[in-house]
Amino acid sequence: MASAQQFNSPGCSCCEHYASYLRENITGDLSETVPDDIQAVKQEYGIPEDLQSCHTLVLTDYVVEGHVPVEVIARLLDENPPIDGVALPGMPSGTPGMGGEKDGSLSIYAIDGDKAGAEYTEV
């Protein structure tokens, strides 16, 4: 990851925890912003409402929505699929930046216009 911008929801502490997780696990520069209108950011990057979470990470060619593990981000960057990005909707327990225990596997979804919501991978 050369550089990335994370847009955080106002007053959400897990966004900061996720940014710390990224800084500890991925090389590159990460900047954080708390926009006045986080929904406008999500609309700008084409993130469907049912795939939204509390923060949006913008990489060079992709958008990553929510508490997506770094392994999935690395796979996305390595494989370079023809999609706009990936999403882990909501704020599931046990995911990077969230407390608690992971309960079973999690589905990571593709963000890609008409194909949005198709499963990208399971972790």
CSV table of N, CA and C in Angstrom, one decimal:
chain,number,residue,atom,x,y,z
A,1,MET,N,0.9,-1.2,0.0
A,1,MET,CA,0.0,0.0,0.0
A,1,MET,C,0.9,1.2,0.0
A,2,ALA,N,0.9,2.0,-1.1
A,2,ALA,CA,1.8,3.2,-1.1
A,2,ALA,C,1.2,4.3,-0.2
A,3,SER,N,0.0,4.6,-0.5
A,3,SER,CA,-0.7,5.6,0.4
A,3,SER,C,-2.2,5.4,0.4
A,4,ALA,N,-2.8,5.7,1.5
A,4,ALA,CA,-4.3,5.5,1.6
A,4,ALA,C,-4.9,6.6,2.4
A,5,GLN,N,-6.1,6.9,2.2
A,5,GLN,CA,-6.9,7.9,3.0
A,5,GLN,C,-8.1,7.1,3.6
A,6,GLN,N,-8.2,7.3,4.9
A,6,GLN,CA,-9.3,6.7,5.6
A,6,GLN,C,-10.3,7.8,6.1
A,7,PHE,N,-11.5,7.7,5.7
A,7,PHE,CA,-12.6,8.6,6.1
A,7,PHE,C,-13.3,8.0,7.3
A,8,ASN,N,-13.3,8.6,8.4
A,8,ASN,CA,-13.9,8.1,9.7
A,8,ASN,C,-15.2,8.8,10.0
A,9,SER,N,-16.1,8.0,10.6
A,9,SER,CA,-17.4,8.6,11.0
A,9,SER,C,-17.1,9.4,12.3
A,10,PRO,N,-17.8,10.5,12.4
A,10,PRO,CA,-17.6,11.4,13.6
A,10,PRO,C,-17.9,10.7,14.9
A,11,GLY,N,-17.0,10.8,15.9
A,11,GLY,CA,-17.3,10.2,17.2
A,11,GLY,C,-17.1,8.7,17.3
A,12,CYS,N,-16.6,8.1,16.3
A,12,CYS,CA,-16.5,6.6,16.3
A,12,CYS,C,-15.0,6.2,16.6
A,13,SER,N,-14.9,5.6,17.8
A,13,SER,CA,-13.5,5.2,18.2
A,13,SER,C,-13.0,4.0,17.5
A,14,CYS,N,-13.8,3.1,17.0
A,14,CYS,CA,-13.3,1.9,16.3
A,14,CYS,C,-12.6,2.3,15.0
A,15,CYS,N,-13.0,3.4,14.4
A,15,CYS,CA,-12.3,3.9,13.2
A,15,CYS,C,-10.8,4.1,13.5
A,16,GLU,N,-10.5,4.8,14.6
A,16,GLU,CA,-9.2,5.0,15.0
A,16,GLU,C,-8.4,3.7,15.3
A,17,HIS,N,-9.1,2.7,15.9
A,17,HIS,CA,-8.5,1.4,16.2
A,17,HIS,C,-8.2,0.7,14.9
A,18,TYR,N,-9.1,0.8,13.9
A,18,TYR,CA,-8.8,0.2,12.6
A,18,TYR,C,-7.6,0.8,11.9
A,19,ALA,N,-7.5,2.1,12.0
A,19,ALA,CA,-6.4,2.8,11.4
A,19,ALA,C,-5.1,2.4,12.1
A,20,SER,N,-5.1,2.2,13.4
A,20,SER,CA,-3.9,1.7,14.1
A,20,SER,C,-3.5,0.3,13.6
A,21,TYR,N,-4.5,-0.5,13.5
A,21,TYR,CA,-4.3,-1.9,13.0
A,21,TYR,C,-3.7,-1.8,11.6
A,22,LEU,N,-4.1,-1.0,10.7
A,22,LEU,CA,-3.5,-0.9,9.4
A,22,LEU,C,-2.1,-0.4,9.5
A,23,ARG,N,-1.8,0.6,10.3
A,23,ARG,CA,-0.5,1.1,10.4
A,23,ARG,C,0.5,0.0,11.0
A,24,GLU,N,0.0,-0.9,11.8
A,24,GLU,CA,0.8,-1.9,12.4
A,24,GLU,C,1.0,-3.1,11.4
A,25,ASN,N,0.2,-3.2,10.4
A,25,ASN,CA,0.2,-4.4,9.5
A,25,ASN,C,0.5,-4.2,8.1
A,26,ILE,N,0.5,-2.9,7.6
A,26,ILE,CA,0.7,-2.6,6.2
A,26,ILE,C,1.7,-1.5,6.1
A,27,THR,N,2.6,-1.6,5.1
A,27,THR,CA,3.6,-0.6,4.9
A,27,THR,C,2.9,0.5,4.0
A,28,GLY,N,3.3,1.7,4.2
A,28,GLY,CA,2.8,2.8,3.4
A,28,GLY,C,2.3,3.9,4.3
A,29,ASP,N,1.8,5.0,3.7
A,29,ASP,CA,1.3,6.1,4.4
A,29,ASP,C,-0.2,6.0,4.5
A,30,LEU,N,-0.8,6.3,5.7
A,30,LEU,CA,-2.2,6.3,5.9
A,30,LEU,C,-2.6,7.7,6.6
A,31,SER,N,-3.5,8.4,5.9
A,31,SER,CA,-4.0,9.6,6.6
A,31,SER,C,-5.5,9.4,6.9
A,32,GLU,N,-5.9,10.1,7.9
A,32,GLU,CA,-7.3,10.0,8.4
A,32,GLU,C,-8.0,11.3,8.3
A,33,THR,N,-9.3,11.3,8.0
A,33,THR,CA,-10.1,12.5,7.9
A,33,THR,C,-11.4,12.2,8.5
A,34,VAL,N,-12.0,13.1,9.2
A,34,VAL,CA,-13.4,13.0,9.7
A,34,VAL,C,-14.2,14.0,8.9
A,35,PRO,N,-14.9,13.6,7.8
A,35,PRO,CA,-15.6,14.5,6.9
A,35,PRO,C,-16.9,15.0,7.6
A,36,ASP,N,-17.3,16.2,7.2
A,36,ASP,CA,-18.6,16.7,7.7
A,36,ASP,C,-19.8,15.8,7.3
A,37,ASP,N,-19.7,15.1,6.2
A,37,ASP,CA,-20.8,14.3,5.7
A,37,ASP,C,-20.2,12.9,5.2
A,38,ILE,N,-20.1,11.9,6.1
A,38,ILE,CA,-19.5,10.6,5.8
A,38,ILE,C,-20.4,9.9,4.7
A,39,GLN,N,-21.7,10.2,4.7
A,39,GLN,CA,-22.5,9.6,3.7
A,39,GLN,C,-22.2,10.1,2.3
A,40,ALA,N,-21.8,11.3,2.2
A,40,ALA,CA,-21.4,11.9,0.9
A,40,ALA,C,-20.2,11.2,0.4
A,41,VAL,N,-19.3,10.8,1.2
A,41,VAL,CA,-18.1,10.1,0.9
A,41,VAL,C,-18.4,8.7,0.3
A,42,LYS,N,-19.3,8.1,1.0
A,42,LYS,CA,-19.7,6.7,0.6
A,42,LYS,C,-20.5,6.8,-0.7
A,43,GLN,N,-21.3,7.8,-0.9
A,43,GLN,CA,-21.9,7.9,-2.2
A,43,GLN,C,-20.9,8.2,-3.3
A,44,GLU,N,-19.9,9.1,-3.1
A,44,GLU,CA,-18.9,9.4,-4.0
A,44,GLU,C,-18.2,8.2,-4.5
A,45,TYR,N,-17.9,7.2,-3.6
A,45,TYR,CA,-17.2,6.0,-4.0
A,45,TYR,C,-18.1,4.9,-4.4
A,46,GLY,N,-19.4,5.1,-4.5
A,46,GLY,CA,-20.3,4.1,-4.9
A,46,GLY,C,-20.5,2.9,-4.0
A,47,ILE,N,-20.5,3.2,-2.7
A,47,ILE,CA,-20.7,2.1,-1.7
A,47,ILE,C,-22.2,1.9,-1.5
A,48,PRO,N,-22.8,0.8,-1.9
A,48,PRO,CA,-24.2,0.6,-1.6
A,48,PRO,C,-24.6,0.7,-0.1
A,49,GLU,N,-25.7,1.1,0.2
A,49,GLU,CA,-26.2,1.3,1.6
A,49,GLU,C,-26.0,0.0,2.4
A,50,ASP,N,-26.4,-1.2,1.8
A,50,ASP,CA,-26.3,-2.4,2.5
A,50,ASP,C,-24.9,-3.0,2.7
A,51,LEU,N,-23.9,-2.3,2.1
A,51,LEU,CA,-22.5,-2.7,2.3
A,51,LEU,C,-21.7,-1.7,3.2
A,52,GLN,N,-22.4,-0.7,3.7
A,52,GLN,CA,-21.7,0.3,4.4
A,52,GLN,C,-21.3,-0.1,5.8
A,53,SER,N,-20.3,0.6,6.3
A,53,SER,CA,-19.8,0.4,7.7
A,53,SER,C,-19.5,1.8,8.2
A,54,CYS,N,-18.7,1.9,9.2
A,54,CYS,CA,-18.4,3.2,9.9
A,54,CYS,C,-17.3,4.0,9.2
A,55,HIS,N,-16.3,3.3,8.5
A,55,HIS,CA,-15.3,4.1,7.8
A,55,HIS,C,-15.0,3.5,6.4
A,56,THR,N,-14.4,4.4,5.6
A,56,THR,CA,-14.1,4.1,4.2
A,56,THR,C,-12.6,4.4,4.0
A,57,LEU,N,-11.9,3.3,3.5
A,57,LEU,CA,-10.5,3.5,3.1
A,57,LEU,C,-10.4,3.5,1.6
A,58,VAL,N,-9.7,4.5,1.2
A,58,VAL,CA,-9.5,4.7,-0.3
A,58,VAL,C,-8.0,4.5,-0.6
A,59,LEU,N,-7.7,3.4,-1.4
A,59,LEU,CA,-6.4,3.1,-1.8
A,59,LEU,C,-6.2,3.7,-3.2
A,60,THR,N,-5.1,3.5,-3.9
A,60,THR,CA,-4.9,4.0,-5.2
A,60,THR,C,-6.0,3.6,-6.2
A,61,ASP,N,-6.3,2.3,-6.3
A,61,ASP,CA,-7.3,1.9,-7.2
A,61,ASP,C,-8.6,1.3,-6.6
A,62,TYR,N,-8.6,1.2,-5.3
A,62,TYR,CA,-9.7,0.5,-4.7
A,62,TYR,C,-10.3,1.3,-3.5
A,63,VAL,N,-11.5,0.9,-3.1
A,63,VAL,CA,-12.1,1.4,-1.9
A,63,VAL,C,-12.3,0.1,-1.0
A,64,VAL,N,-12.1,0.3,0.3
A,64,VAL,CA,-12.2,-0.8,1.3
A,64,VAL,C,-13.2,-0.2,2.4
A,65,GLU,N,-14.3,-0.8,2.5
A,65,GLU,CA,-15.4,-0.4,3.4
A,65,GLU,C,-15.4,-1.3,4.6
A,66,GLY,N,-15.2,-0.7,5.8
A,66,GLY,CA,-15.4,-1.4,7.0
A,66,GLY,C,-14.1,-2.1,7.5
A,67,HIS,N,-14.3,-3.1,8.4
A,67,HIS,CA,-13.2,-3.7,9.2
A,67,HIS,C,-12.7,-4.9,8.4
A,68,VAL,N,-12.2,-4.7,7.2
A,68,VAL,CA,-11.7,-5.7,6.4
A,68,VAL,C,-10.3,-6.1,6.9
A,69,PRO,N,-10.0,-7.4,7.1
A,69,PRO,CA,-8.6,-7.8,7.5
A,69,PRO,C,-7.6,-7.5,6.4
A,70,VAL,N,-6.4,-7.3,6.9
A,70,VAL,CA,-5.3,-6.9,6.0
A,70,VAL,C,-5.0,-8.0,5.0
A,71,GLU,N,-5.2,-9.2,5.3
A,71,GLU,CA,-5.0,-10.3,4.4
A,71,GLU,C,-5.9,-10.2,3.1
A,72,VAL,N,-7.1,-9.7,3.3
A,72,VAL,CA,-8.0,-9.5,2.2
A,72,VAL,C,-7.5,-8.3,1.4
A,73,ILE,N,-7.1,-7.3,2.0
A,73,ILE,CA,-6.6,-6.1,1.3
A,73,ILE,C,-5.4,-6.5,0.5
A,74,ALA,N,-4.5,-7.3,1.1
A,74,ALA,CA,-3.3,-7.7,0.3
A,74,ALA,C,-3.7,-8.6,-0.9
A,75,ARG,N,-4.6,-9.4,-0.7
A,75,ARG,CA,-5.1,-10.3,-1.8
A,75,ARG,C,-5.7,-9.4,-2.9
A,76,LEU,N,-6.5,-8.4,-2.5
A,76,LEU,CA,-7.1,-7.5,-3.5
A,76,LEU,C,-6.0,-6.8,-4.3
A,77,LEU,N,-5.0,-6.3,-3.6
A,77,LEU,CA,-3.9,-5.6,-4.3
A,77,LEU,C,-3.1,-6.5,-5.2
A,78,ASP,N,-2.9,-7.7,-4.7
A,78,ASP,CA,-2.1,-8.7,-5.5
A,78,ASP,C,-2.8,-9.2,-6.7
A,79,GLU,N,-4.1,-9.5,-6.6
A,79,GLU,CA,-4.9,-10.1,-7.7
A,79,GLU,C,-5.4,-9.0,-8.6
A,80,ASN,N,-5.5,-7.8,-8.1
A,80,ASN,CA,-6.0,-6.7,-9.0
A,80,ASN,C,-7.3,-7.0,-9.8
A,81,PRO,N,-8.3,-7.5,-9.1
A,81,PRO,CA,-9.5,-7.8,-9.8
A,81,PRO,C,-10.2,-6.6,-10.4
A,82,PRO,N,-11.1,-6.8,-11.4
A,82,PRO,CA,-11.8,-5.7,-12.1
A,82,PRO,C,-13.0,-5.3,-11.3
A,83,ILE,N,-12.8,-4.9,-10.0
A,83,ILE,CA,-13.9,-4.4,-9.2
A,83,ILE,C,-13.5,-3.1,-8.6
A,84,ASP,N,-14.5,-2.4,-8.0
A,84,ASP,CA,-14.1,-1.1,-7.4
A,84,ASP,C,-13.6,-1.2,-6.0
A,85,GLY,N,-13.8,-2.3,-5.3
A,85,GLY,CA,-13.3,-2.5,-3.9
A,85,GLY,C,-14.0,-3.6,-3.2
A,86,VAL,N,-13.9,-3.7,-1.9
A,86,VAL,CA,-14.4,-4.7,-1.1
A,86,VAL,C,-15.1,-4.1,0.2
A,87,ALA,N,-16.0,-4.8,0.8
A,87,ALA,CA,-16.7,-4.3,2.0
A,87,ALA,C,-17.0,-5.5,3.0
A,88,LEU,N,-16.9,-5.1,4.2
A,88,LEU,CA,-17.3,-6.0,5.3
A,88,LEU,C,-18.4,-5.1,6.0
A,89,PRO,N,-19.7,-5.3,5.7
A,89,PRO,CA,-20.7,-4.4,6.2
A,89,PRO,C,-20.9,-4.5,7.7
A,90,GLY,N,-21.4,-3.4,8.3
A,90,GLY,CA,-21.6,-3.4,9.7
A,90,GLY,C,-20.4,-3.2,10.5
A,91,MET,N,-20.4,-3.6,11.7
A,91,MET,CA,-19.3,-3.6,12.7
A,91,MET,C,-19.2,-4.9,13.4
A,92,PRO,N,-18.9,-6.0,12.8
A,92,PRO,CA,-18.9,-7.3,13.4
A,92,PRO,C,-17.9,-7.5,14.5
A,93,SER,N,-18.3,-8.1,15.6
A,93,SER,CA,-17.3,-8.4,16.7
A,93,SER,C,-16.2,-9.3,16.2
A,94,GLY,N,-15.0,-9.0,16.8
A,94,GLY,CA,-13.9,-9.9,16.5
A,94,GLY,C,-13.1,-9.5,15.2
A,95,THR,N,-13.6,-8.4,14.5
A,95,THR,CA,-12.9,-8.0,13.3
A,95,THR,C,-11.8,-7.0,13.7
A,96,PRO,N,-10.9,-6.7,12.8
A,96,PRO,CA,-9.8,-5.7,13.1
A,96,PRO,C,-10.4,-4.3,13.5
A,97,GLY,N,-10.0,-3.9,14.7
A,97,GLY,CA,-10.5,-2.6,15.2
A,97,GLY,C,-11.8,-2.7,16.1
A,98,MET,N,-12.4,-3.9,16.1
A,98,MET,CA,-13.5,-4.1,16.9
A,98,MET,C,-13.1,-5.1,18.1
A,99,GLY,N,-13.7,-4.9,19.2
A,99,GLY,CA,-13.5,-5.8,20.3
A,99,GLY,C,-14.4,-7.1,20.2
A,100,GLY,N,-14.2,-8.0,21.1
A,100,GLY,CA,-15.1,-9.2,21.1
A,100,GLY,C,-14.5,-10.3,20.4
A,101,GLU,N,-15.2,-11.4,20.3
A,101,GLU,CA,-14.8,-12.6,19.7
A,101,GLU,C,-15.5,-12.7,18.3
A,102,LYS,N,-14.7,-13.2,17.3
A,102,LYS,CA,-15.3,-13.5,16.0
A,102,LYS,C,-16.2,-14.7,16.1
A,103,ASP,N,-17.4,-14.6,15.6
A,103,ASP,CA,-18.4,-15.6,15.7
A,103,ASP,C,-18.6,-16.2,14.3
A,104,GLY,N,-17.8,-17.3,14.0
A,104,GLY,CA,-17.9,-17.9,12.7
A,104,GLY,C,-17.2,-17.2,11.6
A,105,SER,N,-17.4,-17.5,10.4
A,105,SER,CA,-16.7,-16.9,9.2
A,105,SER,C,-17.5,-15.6,8.8
A,106,LEU,N,-16.8,-14.7,8.2
A,106,LEU,CA,-17.3,-13.5,7.7
A,106,LEU,C,-17.2,-13.4,6.2
A,107,SER,N,-18.2,-12.9,5.6
A,107,SER,CA,-18.2,-12.7,4.1
A,107,SER,C,-17.8,-11.3,3.8
A,108,ILE,N,-16.8,-11.2,2.9
A,108,ILE,CA,-16.4,-9.9,2.3
A,108,ILE,C,-17.0,-9.8,1.0
A,109,TYR,N,-17.6,-8.7,0.7
A,109,TYR,CA,-18.3,-8.5,-0.6
A,109,TYR,C,-17.6,-7.6,-1.5
A,110,ALA,N,-17.8,-7.8,-2.8
A,110,ALA,CA,-17.3,-6.9,-3.9
A,110,ALA,C,-18.1,-5.6,-3.9
A,111,ILE,N,-17.5,-4.5,-4.2
A,111,ILE,CA,-18.1,-3.3,-4.6
A,111,ILE,C,-17.8,-3.1,-6.0
A,112,ASP,N,-18.9,-3.1,-6.8
A,112,ASP,CA,-18.7,-2.9,-8.3
A,112,ASP,C,-20.0,-2.7,-9.0
A,113,GLY,N,-20.5,-1.5,-8.9
A,113,GLY,CA,-21.8,-1.1,-9.6
A,113,GLY,C,-22.8,-2.2,-9.5
A,114,ASP,N,-23.2,-2.7,-10.7
A,114,ASP,CA,-24.3,-3.7,-10.7
A,114,ASP,C,-24.0,-5.0,-10.0
A,115,LYS,N,-22.7,-5.3,-9.9
A,115,LYS,CA,-22.3,-6.6,-9.3
A,115,LYS,C,-22.1,-6.4,-7.8
A,116,ALA,N,-22.3,-5.3,-7.2
A,116,ALA,CA,-22.1,-5.0,-5.8
A,116,ALA,C,-22.9,-6.0,-5.0
A,117,GLY,N,-22.2,-6.5,-4.0
A,117,GLY,CA,-22.9,-7.5,-3.1
A,117,GLY,C,-22.5,-8.9,-3.4
A,118,ALA,N,-21.8,-9.2,-4.5
A,118,ALA,CA,-21.4,-10.5,-4.8
A,118,ALA,C,-20.3,-10.8,-3.8
A,119,GLU,N,-20.2,-12.1,-3.3
A,119,GLU,CA,-19.2,-12.4,-2.3
A,119,GLU,C,-17.8,-12.4,-3.0
A,120,TYR,N,-16.9,-11.7,-2.3
A,120,TYR,CA,-15.5,-11.7,-2.8
A,120,TYR,C,-14.7,-12.8,-2.2
A,121,THR,N,-14.8,-12.9,-0.9
A,121,THR,CA,-14.1,-14.0,-0.2
A,121,THR,C,-14.7,-14.2,1.2
A,122,GLU,N,-14.3,-15.2,1.9
A,122,GLU,CA,-14.8,-15.5,3.2
A,122,GLU,C,-13.6,-15.6,4.2
A,123,VAL,N,-13.7,-15.0,5.3
A,123,VAL,CA,-12.6,-15.1,6.3
A,123,VAL,C,-13.1,-15.6,7.6
